[in-house]
JSON list of C-alpha atoms in Angstrom, two decimals:
[
{"chain": "J", "resi": 1, "resn": "MET", "atom": "CA", "xyz": [2.47, 26.29, 25.92]},
{"chain": "J", "resi": 2, "resn": "LEU", "atom": "CA", "xyz": [2.61, 23.58, 22.86]},
{"chain": "J", "resi": 3, "resn": "PRO", "atom": "CA", "xyz": [-0.29, 21.56, 22.79]},
{"chain": "J", "resi": 4, "resn": "THR", "atom": "CA", "xyz": [0.20, 17.94, 23.93]},
{"chain": "J", "resi": 5, "resn": "GLU", "atom": "CA", "xyz": [-0.51, 16.52, 20.03]},
{"chain": "J", "resi": 6, "resn": "ASN", "atom": "CA", "xyz": [2.27, 18.82, 18.87]},
{"chain": "J", "resi": 7, "resn": "ARG", "atom": "CA", "xyz": [5.13, 17.63, 21.12]},
{"chain": "J", "resi": 8, "resn": "LEU", "atom": "CA", "xyz": [7.44, 15.22, 19.76]},
{"chain": "J", "resi": 9, "resn": "ARG", "atom": "CA", "xyz": [8.60, 12.71, 22.20]},
{"chain": "J", "resi": 10, "resn": "ARG", "atom": "CA", "xyz": [9.93, 9.52, 20.69]},
{"chain": "J", "resi": 11, "resn": "ARG", "atom": "CA", "xyz": [14.03, 9.27, 20.47]},
{"chain": "J", "resi": 12, "resn": "GLU", "atom": "CA", "xyz": [13.09, 7.69, 16.58]},
{"chain": "J", "resi": 13, "resn": "ASP", "atom": "CA", "xyz": [11.15, 10.56, 15.27]},
{"chain": "J", "resi": 14, "resn": "PHE", "atom": "CA", "xyz": [13.86, 12.81, 16.88]},
{"chain": "J", "resi": 15, "resn": "ALA", "atom": "CA", "xyz": [16.42, 10.83, 14.66]},
{"chain": "J", "resi": 16, "resn": "THR", "atom": "CA", "xyz": [13.96, 11.03, 11.70]},
{"chain": "J", "resi": 17, "resn": "ALA", "atom": "CA", "xyz": [13.94, 14.64, 11.43]},
{"chain": "J", "resi": 18, "resn": "VAL", "atom": "CA", "xyz": [17.45, 15.42, 12.14]},
{"chain": "J", "resi": 19, "resn": "ARG", "atom": "CA", "xyz": [18.62, 12.87, 9.83]},
{"chain": "J", "resi": 20, "resn": "ARG", "atom": "CA", "xyz": [16.19, 12.83, 6.96]},
{"chain": "J", "resi": 21, "resn": "GLY", "atom": "CA", "xyz": [14.93, 16.43, 6.90]},
{"chain": "J", "resi": 22, "resn": "ARG", "atom": "CA", "xyz": [16.16, 19.64, 5.72]},
{"chain": "J", "resi": 23, "resn": "ARG", "atom": "CA", "xyz": [17.95, 22.24, 8.12]},
{"chain": "J", "resi": 24, "resn": "ALA", "atom": "CA", "xyz": [18.72, 25.67, 8.27]},
{"chain": "J", "resi": 25, "resn": "GLY", "atom": "CA", "xyz": [21.02, 27.18, 10.82]},
{"chain": "J", "resi": 26, "resn": "ARG", "atom": "CA", "xyz": [21.06, 30.81, 12.44]},
{"chain": "J", "resi": 27, "resn": "PRO", "atom": "CA", "xyz": [23.43, 32.15, 15.31]},
{"chain": "J", "resi": 28, "resn": "THR", "atom": "CA", "xyz": [21.05, 31.16, 17.94]},
{"chain": "J", "resi": 29, "resn": "LEU", "atom": "CA", "xyz": [19.52, 27.82, 16.57]},
{"chain": "J", "resi": 30, "resn": "VAL", "atom": "CA", "xyz": [19.03, 25.16, 13.95]},
{"chain": "J", "resi": 31, "resn": "VAL", "atom": "CA", "xyz": [15.93, 24.00, 12.66]},
{"chain": "J", "resi": 32, "resn": "HIS", "atom": "CA", "xyz": [15.72, 20.54, 11.14]},
{"chain": "J", "resi": 33, "resn": "LEU", "atom": "CA", "xyz": [12.62, 19.82, 9.37]},
{"chain": "J", "resi": 34, "resn": "ARG", "atom": "CA", "xyz": [11.10, 16.52, 7.94]},
{"chain": "J", "resi": 35, "resn": "SER", "atom": "CA", "xyz": [8.39, 17.28, 5.75]},
{"chain": "J", "resi": 36, "resn": "GLY", "atom": "CA", "xyz": [4.81, 15.59, 6.09]},
{"chain": "J", "resi": 37, "resn": "ALA", "atom": "CA", "xyz": [4.29, 12.02, 5.98]},
{"chain": "J", "resi": 38, "resn": "THR", "atom": "CA", "xyz": [5.16, 10.18, 2.63]},
{"chain": "J", "resi": 39, "resn": "ASP", "atom": "CA", "xyz": [2.95, 7.55, 2.94]},
{"chain": "J", "resi": 40, "resn": "PRO", "atom": "CA", "xyz": [-1.00, 8.11, 1.90]},
{"chain": "J", "resi": 41, "resn": "HIS", "atom": "CA", "xyz": [-3.47, 8.07, 4.49]},
{"chain": "J", "resi": 42, "resn": "ALA", "atom": "CA", "xyz": [-6.04, 5.22, 4.72]},
{"chain": "J", "resi": 43, "resn": "PRO", "atom": "CA", "xyz": [-9.68, 6.41, 3.86]},
{"chain": "J", "resi": 44, "resn": "GLY", "atom": "CA", "xyz": [-11.43, 7.94, 7.06]},
{"chain": "J", "resi": 45, "resn": "GLU", "atom": "CA", "xyz": [-8.31, 8.39, 8.58]},
{"chain": "J", "resi": 46, "resn": "SER", "atom": "CA", "xyz": [-7.60, 12.34, 9.61]},
{"chain": "J", "resi": 47, "resn": "ALA", "atom": "CA", "xyz": [-4.08, 13.85, 8.29]},
{"chain": "J", "resi": 48, "resn": "PRO", "atom": "CA", "xyz": [-1.18, 13.51, 11.51]},
{"chain": "J", "resi": 49, "resn": "SER", "atom": "CA", "xyz": [-0.55, 16.80, 13.20]},
{"chain": "J", "resi": 50, "resn": "THR", "atom": "CA", "xyz": [2.88, 18.57, 12.80]},
{"chain": "J", "resi": 51, "resn": "ARG", "atom": "CA", "xyz": [4.90, 17.60, 15.88]},
{"chain": "J", "resi": 52, "resn": "ALA", "atom": "CA", "xyz": [7.87, 19.53, 17.21]},
{"chain": "J", "resi": 53, "resn": "GLY", "atom": "CA", "xyz": [10.83, 18.89, 19.69]},
{"chain": "J", "resi": 54, "resn": "PHE", "atom": "CA", "xyz": [13.51, 21.10, 21.10]},
{"chain": "J", "resi": 55, "resn": "VAL", "atom": "CA", "xyz": [17.11, 20.04, 21.86]},
{"chain": "J", "resi": 56, "resn": "VAL", "atom": "CA", "xyz": [19.27, 22.27, 24.58]},
{"chain": "J", "resi": 57, "resn": "SER", "atom": "CA", "xyz": [22.29, 20.87, 25.70]},
{"chain": "J", "resi": 58, "resn": "LYS", "atom": "CA", "xyz": [24.29, 22.04, 28.56]},
{"chain": "J", "resi": 59, "resn": "ALA", "atom": "CA", "xyz": [26.62, 24.06, 26.33]},
{"chain": "J", "resi": 60, "resn": "VAL", "atom": "CA", "xyz": [23.71, 26.64, 25.95]},
{"chain": "J", "resi": 61, "resn": "GLY", "atom": "CA", "xyz": [24.05, 26.63, 30.08]},
{"chain": "J", "resi": 62, "resn": "GLY", "atom": "CA", "xyz": [22.86, 25.72, 33.56]},
{"chain": "J", "resi": 63, "resn": "ALA", "atom": "CA", "xyz": [19.47, 24.18, 34.16]},
{"chain": "J", "resi": 64, "resn": "VAL", "atom": "CA", "xyz": [18.01, 27.35, 34.72]},
{"chain": "J", "resi": 65, "resn": "VAL", "atom": "CA", "xyz": [18.88, 28.76, 31.39]},
{"chain": "J", "resi": 66, "resn": "ARG", "atom": "CA", "xyz": [18.54, 25.55, 29.31]},
{"chain": "J", "resi": 67, "resn": "ASN", "atom": "CA", "xyz": [14.88, 25.68, 30.89]},
{"chain": "J", "resi": 68, "resn": "LYS", "atom": "CA", "xyz": [14.21, 29.44, 30.08]},
{"chain": "J", "resi": 69, "resn": "VAL", "atom": "CA", "xyz": [15.17, 28.80, 26.68]},
{"chain": "J", "resi": 70, "resn": "LYS", "atom": "CA", "xyz": [12.98, 25.68, 26.19]},
{"chain": "J", "resi": 71, "resn": "ARG", "atom": "CA", "xyz": [10.21, 27.70, 27.45]},
{"chain": "J", "resi": 72, "resn": "ARG", "atom": "CA", "xyz": [11.11, 30.44, 24.86]},
{"chain": "J", "resi": 73, "resn": "LEU", "atom": "CA", "xyz": [11.36, 28.01, 21.83]},
{"chain": "J", "resi": 74, "resn": "ARG", "atom": "CA", "xyz": [8.09, 26.36, 23.03]},
{"chain": "J", "resi": 75, "resn": "HIS", "atom": "CA", "xyz": [6.24, 29.50, 22.90]},
{"chain": "J", "resi": 76, "resn": "LEU", "atom": "CA", "xyz": [7.71, 30.86, 19.68]},
{"chain": "J", "resi": 77, "resn": "MET", "atom": "CA", "xyz": [6.92, 27.35, 17.85]},
{"chain": "J", "resi": 78, "resn": "ARG", "atom": "CA", "xyz": [2.78, 27.57, 19.44]},
{"chain": "J", "resi": 79, "resn": "ASP", "atom": "CA", "xyz": [2.01, 30.23, 16.85]},
{"chain": "J", "resi": 80, "resn": "ARG", "atom": "CA", "xyz": [4.00, 29.01, 14.19]},
{"chain": "J", "resi": 81, "resn": "ILE", "atom": "CA", "xyz": [3.06, 25.32, 14.13]},
{"chain": "J", "resi": 82, "resn": "VAL", "atom": "CA", "xyz": [0.51, 25.81, 11.44]},
{"chain": "J", "resi": 83, "resn": "LEU", "atom": "CA", "xyz": [2.84, 26.81, 8.75]},
{"chain": "J", "resi": 84, "resn": "PHE", "atom": "CA", "xyz": [4.09, 23.29, 8.73]},
{"chain": "J", "resi": 85, "resn": "PRO", "atom": "CA", "xyz": [2.40, 20.63, 6.28]},
{"chain": "J", "resi": 86, "resn": "PRO", "atom": "CA", "xyz": [0.29, 18.40, 8.44]},
{"chain": "J", "resi": 87, "resn": "GLY", "atom": "CA", "xyz": [2.62, 15.13, 9.77]},
{"chain": "J", "resi": 88, "resn": "SER", "atom": "CA", "xyz": [6.17, 17.27, 9.51]},
{"chain": "J", "resi": 89, "resn": "LEU", "atom": "CA", "xyz": [8.39, 16.60, 12.38]},
{"chain": "J", "resi": 90, "resn": "VAL", "atom": "CA", "xyz": [10.47, 19.76, 13.32]},
{"chain": "J", "resi": 91, "resn": "VAL", "atom": "CA", "xyz": [13.41, 19.73, 15.84]},
{"chain": "J", "resi": 92, "resn": "VAL", "atom": "CA", "xyz": [14.83, 22.93, 16.98]},
{"chain": "J", "resi": 93, "resn": "ARG", "atom": "CA", "xyz": [18.48, 22.22, 18.40]},
{"chain": "J", "resi": 94, "resn": "ALA", "atom": "CA", "xyz": [19.45, 25.78, 20.58]},
{"chain": "J", "resi": 95, "resn": "LEU", "atom": "CA", "xyz": [22.95, 26.69, 19.90]},
{"chain": "J", "resi": 96, "resn": "PRO", "atom": "CA", "xyz": [25.19, 28.11, 23.06]},
{"chain": "J", "resi": 97, "resn": "GLY", "atom": "CA", "xyz": [24.40, 31.57, 22.07]},
{"chain": "J", "resi": 98, "resn": "ALA", "atom": "CA", "xyz": [20.87, 31.15, 22.49]},
{"chain": "J", "resi": 99, "resn": "GLY", "atom": "CA", "xyz": [21.30, 31.10, 26.61]},
{"chain": "J", "resi": 100, "resn": "ASP", "atom": "CA", "xyz": [22.44, 34.80, 26.26]},
{"chain": "J", "resi": 101, "resn": "ALA", "atom": "CA", "xyz": [20.21, 35.74, 23.45]},
{"chain": "J", "resi": 102, "resn": "GLU", "atom": "CA", "xyz": [16.49, 38.06, 24.11]},
{"chain": "J", "resi": 103, "resn": "HIS", "atom": "CA", "xyz": [13.54, 36.64, 23.19]},
{"chain": "J", "resi": 104, "resn": "ALA", "atom": "CA", "xyz": [13.28, 38.54, 20.15]},
{"chain": "J", "resi": 105, "resn": "GLN", "atom": "CA", "xyz": [16.34, 37.22, 19.06]},
{"chain": "J", "resi": 106, "resn": "LEU", "atom": "CA", "xyz": [15.32, 34.06, 19.02]},
{"chain": "J", "resi": 107, "resn": "ALA", "atom": "CA", "xyz": [12.15, 34.56, 17.49]},
{"chain": "J", "resi": 108, "resn": "GLN", "atom": "CA", "xyz": [13.83, 36.74, 14.87]},
{"chain": "J", "resi": 109, "resn": "ASP", "atom": "CA", "xyz": [16.23, 33.54, 14.25]},
{"chain": "J", "resi": 110, "resn": "LEU", "atom": "CA", "xyz": [13.25, 31.08, 14.16]},
{"chain": "J", "resi": 111, "resn": "ASP", "atom": "CA", "xyz": [11.40, 32.92, 11.85]},
{"chain": "J", "resi": 112, "resn": "ALA", "atom": "CA", "xyz": [14.41, 33.16, 9.61]},
{"chain": "J", "resi": 113, "resn": "ALA", "atom": "CA", "xyz": [15.17, 29.74, 9.17]},
{"chain": "J", "resi": 114, "resn": "LEU", "atom": "CA", "xyz": [11.43, 28.87, 9.13]},
{"chain": "J", "resi": 115, "resn": "GLN", "atom": "CA", "xyz": [11.15, 31.05, 6.02]},
{"chain": "J", "resi": 116, "resn": "ARG", "atom": "CA", "xyz": [14.35, 29.57, 4.73]},
{"chain": "J", "resi": 117, "resn": "LEU", "atom": "CA", "xyz": [12.98, 26.12, 5.21]},
{"chain": "J", "resi": 118, "resn": "LEU", "atom": "CA", "xyz": [9.20, 26.51, 4.18]},
{"chain": "J", "resi": 119, "resn": "GLY", "atom": "CA", "xyz": [9.78, 29.57, 1.62]},
{"chain": "J", "resi": 120, "resn": "GLY", "atom": "CA", "xyz": [12.67, 27.74, -0.22]},
{"chain": "J", "resi": 121, "resn": "GLY", "atom": "CA", "xyz": [15.06, 31.04, 0.92]},
{"chain": "J", "resi": 122, "resn": "ALA", "atom": "CA", "xyz": [18.33, 30.93, -0.80]},
{"chain": "J", "resi": 123, "resn": "ARG", "atom": "CA", "xyz": [21.67, 30.12, 0.96]}
]
């Protein structure tokens, strides 16, 4: 499970990541990334933690399928959250194909999208 301090909860944070961040798409998902905080931190404050959120619409499937996809994505992001700069906002949006995809396929697509966003891979 993704730790509480790494969960994206507020609507404004989702909107910021989607509207102002970069994105990388794969067949089963799209990842939106708004890199670390642009404001310098006050002295003595620790850097904000990276937060991730998930969007899984009804196009993916019924409630059982949507919850399964969200659980899988949260589990995959738990190990990858350390790859992001502190203060980053990450939104993973599942596409309709994610409901039928195996866990390994979701992991592969997530890794490819993150590689493109973090490693500057070619389009």
